[in-house]
Structures are given as structure tokens and as C-alpha cells.
Amino acid sequence: MTTQKTNDFNEIVKGRRSIKNYDPAVKISKQEMEEILTLATTAPSSVNMQPWRLLVIESPEAKAKLAPLARFNQNQVETSAAVIAVFGDINNFEKFEEIYGKAVEEGHMPLEVKEGIHKSFAGYFETISRAEMEDVVLVDGGLVSMQIMLAARAYGYDTNPIGGYEKDKIAEAFGLDKERYVPVMLISIGKAADTGHTSVRLPIDRVAQWK
């Protein structure tokens, strides 16, 4: 990696802040939001099933519906350009043919490899418990969530991950099947109205070991 690219990446990562107050006058166009989410969804996932499902809550009506479900995060809901609700799809293996069929079509893998992968994992996805699948989609949902925040930063926007909301109510509130879609987190996004707070991080020798 070149020095300039290293510096750019450091700025994106180290410059990220969890923002509580946004400039409510700043909106994000659908095209730009799609670009941010497209970049973010290059994240890795288990068996490449990409179980994340993203709900962009940006209209006044949708925000009003979200507000009572995220009552401890009102500033973010009210002032952000949008709040992205990240869900994990329990039935994600239904997308196997769409994903792997396209991979074959585009020449990324031969048909026999795709068929081998399906044979290897079809039984696993049929027998895996709900609790185990929830663990999978929460991990994968975490990966895409972090990439959303970094992609937003690269586009000049700020974010805040939100875990404090009514997870048992949010899917149904927006017309989703709560048995199928597992809430991962909310991510507010917009242009910061202040600089946020720099936070302390434990030194590497406190969190990492070499053996």
C-alpha cells in the first residue's frame, strides 16, 4: 500500500466518530446512498450468503415511526439524513441460486464447483438451529455494519451505531416478518453538526497476544 493510500485509510478509520448531532439540512441522495451501501456490501459473509437486509429510514413519516422505538437516541433519529436498520435474514440460503448462479454466469467459478458447494451446504442449512443461524447473521451483520460506517466516512458523512432500541418491535413496525429478520443494529448517517468526542482505546498489548 502506498503512503498516500495508507494515510487516506488512516484518516477514514481514525477520523470516524460516533456522532449524536447532525446537520438536519444535509440530505443524502438515493444514488449516493446506493453507492455507499453497494461499497459496504462487499463485506465477507458465511458461505457468501450475504444475509444482511438494509432498511433506509429517511422520510419524516418513517422517522416518526422509528422515534418511539429508539427513544434514547432521539437526536440521531431527528437530525440525521437517515437511519439504516440492519437486519439478518434467517432464510438467507434461499439466495444461493441467485448468488452462485451469477458467479457461474460471470465466469467466477465453474458449474461443478457451484454444485459441489450446494451439495456440501444444503444439508447444513436445513438442519442448523435457529439460535445457530442467529449467531451467523449477527456476525455477518456486524461485518457489513462496520463497512457501512467506513464507506460513509469515505463519502464525507458521519455515523453512529445504535444498539439501544426496541429490537422486538422494529421489524413488524416496518412491515417485516420478525421471525425471519433478526435486528442487528441501527446506524444513523449524515453530516456532523459537531466534532464528537475522541475516545480512549486500550493499547494493543492489553488486547492482543502473540504465541
mmCIF file of C-alpha atoms in Angstrom:
data_model
loop_
_atom_site.group_PDB
_atom_site.id
_atom_site.type_symbol
_atom_site.label_atom_id
_atom_site.label_comp_id
_atom_site.label_asym_id
_atom_site.label_seq_id
_atom_site.Cartn_x
_atom_site.Cartn_y
_atom_site.Cartn_z
ATOM 1 C CA MET A 1 0.000 0.000 0.000
ATOM 2 C CA THR A 2 1.373 3.421 -0.965
ATOM 3 C CA THR A 3 1.989 6.075 1.687
ATOM 4 C CA GLN A 4 -0.878 8.225 0.339
ATOM 5 C CA LYS A 5 -3.330 5.317 0.377
ATOM 6 C CA THR A 6 -2.193 4.405 3.892
ATOM 7 C CA ASN A 7 -2.739 7.973 5.038
ATOM 8 C CA ASP A 8 -6.182 8.097 3.395
ATOM 9 C CA PHE A 9 -7.212 4.844 5.081
ATOM 10 C CA ASN A 10 -5.890 6.028 8.442
ATOM 11 C CA GLU A 11 -7.948 9.220 8.079
ATOM 12 C CA ILE A 12 -11.108 7.268 7.309
ATOM 13 C CA VAL A 13 -10.664 4.884 10.231
ATOM 14 C CA LYS A 14 -9.182 7.184 12.857
ATOM 15 C CA GLY A 15 -11.353 10.136 11.857
ATOM 16 C CA ARG A 16 -14.587 8.234 12.471
ATOM 17 C CA ARG A 17 -16.603 9.472 15.446
ATOM 18 C CA SER A 18 -19.910 8.304 16.902
ATOM 19 C CA ILE A 19 -21.965 11.412 16.189
ATOM 20 C CA LYS A 20 -25.032 12.335 18.228
ATOM 21 C CA ASN A 21 -25.975 15.596 16.499
ATOM 22 C CA TYR A 22 -26.222 16.064 12.749
ATOM 23 C CA ASP A 23 -26.927 18.986 10.468
ATOM 24 C CA PRO A 24 -30.615 18.383 9.628
ATOM 25 C CA ALA A 25 -30.309 20.448 6.439
ATOM 26 C CA VAL A 26 -27.931 17.894 4.881
ATOM 27 C CA LYS A 27 -29.634 15.131 2.927
ATOM 28 C CA ILE A 28 -28.132 12.162 1.087
ATOM 29 C CA SER A 29 -29.446 11.404 -2.396
ATOM 30 C CA LYS A 30 -30.700 7.913 -3.190
ATOM 31 C CA GLN A 31 -27.885 7.500 -5.733
ATOM 32 C CA GLU A 32 -25.190 8.379 -3.221
ATOM 33 C CA MET A 33 -26.761 6.184 -0.538
ATOM 34 C CA GLU A 34 -26.864 3.306 -3.016
ATOM 35 C CA GLU A 35 -23.167 3.842 -3.749
ATOM 36 C CA ILE A 36 -22.324 3.777 -0.033
ATOM 37 C CA LEU A 37 -24.359 0.622 0.563
ATOM 38 C CA THR A 38 -23.000 -1.078 -2.560
ATOM 39 C CA LEU A 39 -19.463 -0.458 -1.334
ATOM 40 C CA ALA A 40 -20.368 -1.667 2.144
ATOM 41 C CA THR A 41 -21.932 -4.898 0.918
ATOM 42 C CA THR A 42 -18.591 -6.105 -0.427
ATOM 43 C CA ALA A 43 -18.146 -7.305 3.180
ATOM 44 C CA PRO A 44 -17.414 -11.022 3.681
ATOM 45 C CA SER A 45 -20.138 -13.368 4.913
ATOM 46 C CA SER A 46 -20.554 -17.014 5.818
ATOM 47 C CA VAL A 47 -20.704 -19.139 2.621
ATOM 48 C CA ASN A 48 -21.095 -15.775 0.824
ATOM 49 C CA MET A 49 -24.819 -15.811 1.629
ATOM 50 C CA GLN A 50 -24.833 -12.061 2.319
ATOM 51 C CA PRO A 51 -27.661 -12.311 4.887
ATOM 52 C CA TRP A 52 -27.807 -8.586 5.606
ATOM 53 C CA ARG A 53 -31.021 -6.773 4.728
ATOM 54 C CA LEU A 54 -30.928 -2.983 4.940
ATOM 55 C CA LEU A 55 -33.811 -0.612 5.609
ATOM 56 C CA VAL A 56 -33.044 3.061 4.925
ATOM 57 C CA ILE A 57 -35.299 5.141 7.161
ATOM 58 C CA GLU A 58 -35.217 8.703 5.853
ATOM 59 C CA SER A 59 -38.726 10.102 5.309
ATOM 60 C CA PRO A 60 -40.357 12.156 8.078
ATOM 61 C CA GLU A 61 -43.094 9.524 8.322
ATOM 62 C CA ALA A 62 -40.630 6.653 8.704
ATOM 63 C CA LYS A 63 -38.549 8.578 11.236
ATOM 64 C CA ALA A 64 -41.690 9.325 13.250
ATOM 65 C CA LYS A 65 -42.396 5.602 13.311
ATOM 66 C CA LEU A 66 -38.844 4.837 14.437
ATOM 67 C CA ALA A 67 -38.617 7.561 17.096
ATOM 68 C CA PRO A 68 -40.570 5.791 19.879
ATOM 69 C CA LEU A 69 -38.599 2.603 19.229
ATOM 70 C CA ALA A 70 -35.271 4.421 19.727
ATOM 71 C CA ARG A 71 -36.315 6.833 22.442
ATOM 72 C CA PHE A 72 -32.820 7.091 23.965
ATOM 73 C CA ASN A 73 -31.352 8.180 20.629
ATOM 74 C CA GLN A 74 -33.739 10.931 19.576
ATOM 75 C CA ASN A 75 -31.075 13.372 18.359
ATOM 76 C CA GLN A 76 -29.702 10.861 15.906
ATOM 77 C CA VAL A 77 -33.142 9.932 14.593
ATOM 78 C CA GLU A 78 -34.355 13.507 14.259
ATOM 79 C CA THR A 79 -31.266 15.250 12.859
ATOM 80 C CA SER A 80 -29.571 12.581 10.713
ATOM 81 C CA ALA A 81 -30.100 12.317 6.987
ATOM 82 C CA ALA A 82 -31.209 8.722 7.541
ATOM 83 C CA VAL A 83 -31.078 5.809 9.914
ATOM 84 C CA ILE A 84 -30.104 2.474 8.399
ATOM 85 C CA ALA A 85 -31.682 -0.509 10.120
ATOM 86 C CA VAL A 86 -29.523 -3.593 9.601
ATOM 87 C CA PHE A 87 -31.252 -6.975 9.768
ATOM 88 C CA GLY A 88 -30.057 -10.544 9.288
ATOM 89 C CA ASP A 89 -32.191 -12.845 7.115
ATOM 90 C CA ILE A 90 -32.642 -16.252 8.764
ATOM 91 C CA ASN A 91 -33.687 -17.704 5.376
ATOM 92 C CA ASN A 92 -30.617 -16.402 3.579
ATOM 93 C CA PHE A 93 -29.846 -19.729 1.854
ATOM 94 C CA GLU A 94 -32.811 -19.014 -0.422
ATOM 95 C CA LYS A 95 -30.465 -16.644 -2.256
ATOM 96 C CA PHE A 96 -27.979 -19.415 -3.094
ATOM 97 C CA GLU A 97 -29.010 -19.788 -6.732
ATOM 98 C CA GLU A 98 -29.144 -16.030 -7.299
ATOM 99 C CA ILE A 99 -25.638 -15.554 -5.880
ATOM 100 C CA TYR A 100 -23.849 -18.642 -7.133
ATOM 101 C CA GLY A 101 -25.714 -18.819 -10.434
ATOM 102 C CA LYS A 102 -24.485 -15.302 -11.166
ATOM 103 C CA ALA A 103 -20.949 -16.310 -10.163
ATOM 104 C CA VAL A 104 -21.043 -19.115 -12.756
ATOM 105 C CA GLU A 105 -22.605 -16.853 -15.372
ATOM 106 C CA GLU A 106 -19.884 -14.253 -14.904
ATOM 107 C CA GLY A 107 -17.103 -16.833 -15.040
ATOM 108 C CA HIS A 108 -16.013 -16.624 -11.404
ATOM 109 C CA MET A 109 -16.418 -20.365 -10.889
ATOM 110 C CA PRO A 110 -17.271 -23.447 -12.974
ATOM 111 C CA LEU A 111 -20.722 -25.008 -12.662
ATOM 112 C CA GLU A 112 -19.369 -28.135 -10.984
ATOM 113 C CA VAL A 113 -17.815 -26.048 -8.194
ATOM 114 C CA LYS A 114 -21.139 -24.318 -7.579
ATOM 115 C CA GLU A 115 -22.933 -27.676 -7.493
ATOM 116 C CA GLY A 116 -20.339 -29.030 -5.088
ATOM 117 C CA ILE A 117 -20.805 -26.097 -2.740
ATOM 118 C CA HIS A 118 -24.570 -26.552 -2.827
ATOM 119 C CA LYS A 119 -24.246 -30.246 -2.066
ATOM 120 C CA SER A 120 -21.882 -29.517 0.824
ATOM 121 C CA PHE A 121 -24.017 -26.860 2.488
ATOM 122 C CA ALA A 122 -27.659 -27.606 1.636
ATOM 123 C CA GLY A 123 -27.947 -30.157 4.445
ATOM 124 C CA TYR A 124 -26.226 -27.831 6.881
ATOM 125 C CA PHE A 125 -28.662 -25.010 6.215
ATOM 126 C CA GLU A 126 -31.612 -27.403 6.510
ATOM 127 C CA THR A 127 -30.570 -28.680 9.932
ATOM 128 C CA ILE A 128 -28.925 -25.679 11.588
ATOM 129 C CA SER A 129 -30.854 -24.456 14.635
ATOM 130 C CA ARG A 130 -32.398 -21.008 14.753
ATOM 131 C CA ALA A 131 -30.034 -19.985 17.551
ATOM 132 C CA GLU A 132 -27.011 -21.034 15.481
ATOM 133 C CA MET A 133 -28.312 -19.182 12.420
ATOM 134 C CA GLU A 134 -28.925 -16.076 14.506
ATOM 135 C CA ASP A 135 -25.281 -16.215 15.578
ATOM 136 C CA VAL A 136 -24.235 -16.409 11.909
ATOM 137 C CA VAL A 137 -26.348 -13.488 10.715
ATOM 138 C CA LEU A 138 -25.363 -11.321 13.685
ATOM 139 C CA VAL A 139 -21.671 -11.806 12.898
ATOM 140 C CA ASP A 140 -22.218 -11.132 9.187
ATOM 141 C CA GLY A 141 -24.458 -8.182 10.031
ATOM 142 C CA GLY A 142 -21.692 -6.753 12.200
ATOM 143 C CA LEU A 143 -19.228 -7.005 9.334
ATOM 144 C CA VAL A 144 -21.453 -5.111 6.906
ATOM 145 C CA SER A 145 -22.350 -2.549 9.572
ATOM 146 C CA MET A 146 -18.722 -1.598 10.121
ATOM 147 C CA GLN A 147 -18.239 -1.285 6.375
ATOM 148 C CA ILE A 148 -21.295 0.966 6.123
ATOM 149 C CA MET A 149 -19.696 3.287 8.664
ATOM 150 C CA LEU A 150 -16.321 3.296 6.893
ATOM 151 C CA ALA A 151 -17.909 3.737 3.451
ATOM 152 C CA ALA A 152 -19.973 6.631 4.784
ATOM 153 C CA ARG A 153 -16.814 8.224 6.151
ATOM 154 C CA ALA A 154 -15.111 7.843 2.787
ATOM 155 C CA TYR A 155 -18.034 9.726 1.226
ATOM 156 C CA GLY A 156 -17.682 12.536 3.754
ATOM 157 C CA TYR A 157 -20.508 11.543 6.092
ATOM 158 C CA ASP A 158 -20.593 10.631 9.747
ATOM 159 C CA THR A 159 -22.351 7.807 11.574
ATOM 160 C CA ASN A 160 -23.332 6.391 14.917
ATOM 161 C CA PRO A 161 -24.064 2.719 15.621
ATOM 162 C CA ILE A 162 -27.101 2.293 17.863
ATOM 163 C CA GLY A 163 -27.864 -0.830 19.853
ATOM 164 C CA GLY A 164 -30.394 0.671 22.240
ATOM 165 C CA TYR A 165 -33.776 0.322 20.560
ATOM 166 C CA GLU A 166 -36.863 -1.912 20.632
ATOM 167 C CA LYS A 167 -35.443 -4.877 18.767
ATOM 168 C CA ASP A 168 -38.540 -6.974 19.377
ATOM 169 C CA LYS A 169 -40.781 -4.404 17.660
ATOM 170 C CA ILE A 170 -38.800 -2.825 14.826
ATOM 171 C CA ALA A 171 -39.318 -5.475 12.132
ATOM 172 C CA GLU A 172 -43.096 -5.513 12.476
ATOM 173 C CA ALA A 173 -43.229 -1.728 12.724
ATOM 174 C CA PHE A 174 -41.847 -1.540 9.185
ATOM 175 C CA GLY A 175 -43.814 -4.445 7.744
ATOM 176 C CA LEU A 176 -41.123 -7.119 8.023
ATOM 177 C CA ASP A 177 -41.516 -10.674 9.327
ATOM 178 C CA LYS A 178 -39.926 -10.585 12.781
ATOM 179 C CA GLU A 179 -39.438 -14.354 12.749
ATOM 180 C CA ARG A 180 -37.331 -14.098 9.621
ATOM 181 C CA TYR A 181 -35.467 -10.817 10.053
ATOM 182 C CA VAL A 182 -33.158 -10.508 13.065
ATOM 183 C CA PRO A 183 -32.290 -6.920 14.081
ATOM 184 C CA VAL A 184 -28.533 -6.278 14.186
ATOM 185 C CA MET A 185 -28.230 -2.535 14.828
ATOM 186 C CA LEU A 186 -29.287 0.918 13.708
ATOM 187 C CA ILE A 187 -26.774 3.237 12.060
ATOM 188 C CA SER A 188 -27.522 6.957 11.877
ATOM 189 C CA ILE A 189 -25.832 8.747 8.979
ATOM 190 C CA GLY A 190 -25.462 12.376 7.974
ATOM 191 C CA LYS A 191 -23.176 15.390 8.285
ATOM 192 C CA ALA A 192 -21.945 16.022 11.817
ATOM 193 C CA ALA A 193 -23.085 19.241 13.493
ATOM 194 C CA ASP A 194 -20.174 18.993 15.935
ATOM 195 C CA THR A 195 -16.862 17.152 16.086
ATOM 196 C CA GLY A 196 -17.969 14.464 18.505
ATOM 197 C CA HIS A 197 -15.724 13.161 21.247
ATOM 198 C CA THR A 198 -12.372 11.471 20.903
ATOM 199 C CA SER A 199 -12.459 8.259 22.917
ATOM 200 C CA VAL A 200 -9.729 6.238 24.604
ATOM 201 C CA ARG A 201 -8.690 2.861 23.198
ATOM 202 C CA LEU A 202 -6.837 0.209 25.121
ATOM 203 C CA PRO A 203 -3.249 -0.279 23.924
ATOM 204 C CA ILE A 204 -2.626 -3.310 21.743
ATOM 205 C CA ASP A 205 -0.594 -5.068 24.433
ATOM 206 C CA ARG A 206 -3.758 -5.101 26.579
ATOM 207 C CA VAL A 207 -5.987 -6.718 23.961
ATOM 208 C CA ALA A 208 -3.719 -8.832 21.733
ATOM 209 C CA GLN A 209 -1.389 -11.751 22.404
ATOM 210 C CA TRP A 210 1.294 -13.392 20.353
ATOM 211 C CA LYS A 211 2.085 -17.086 20.830
#
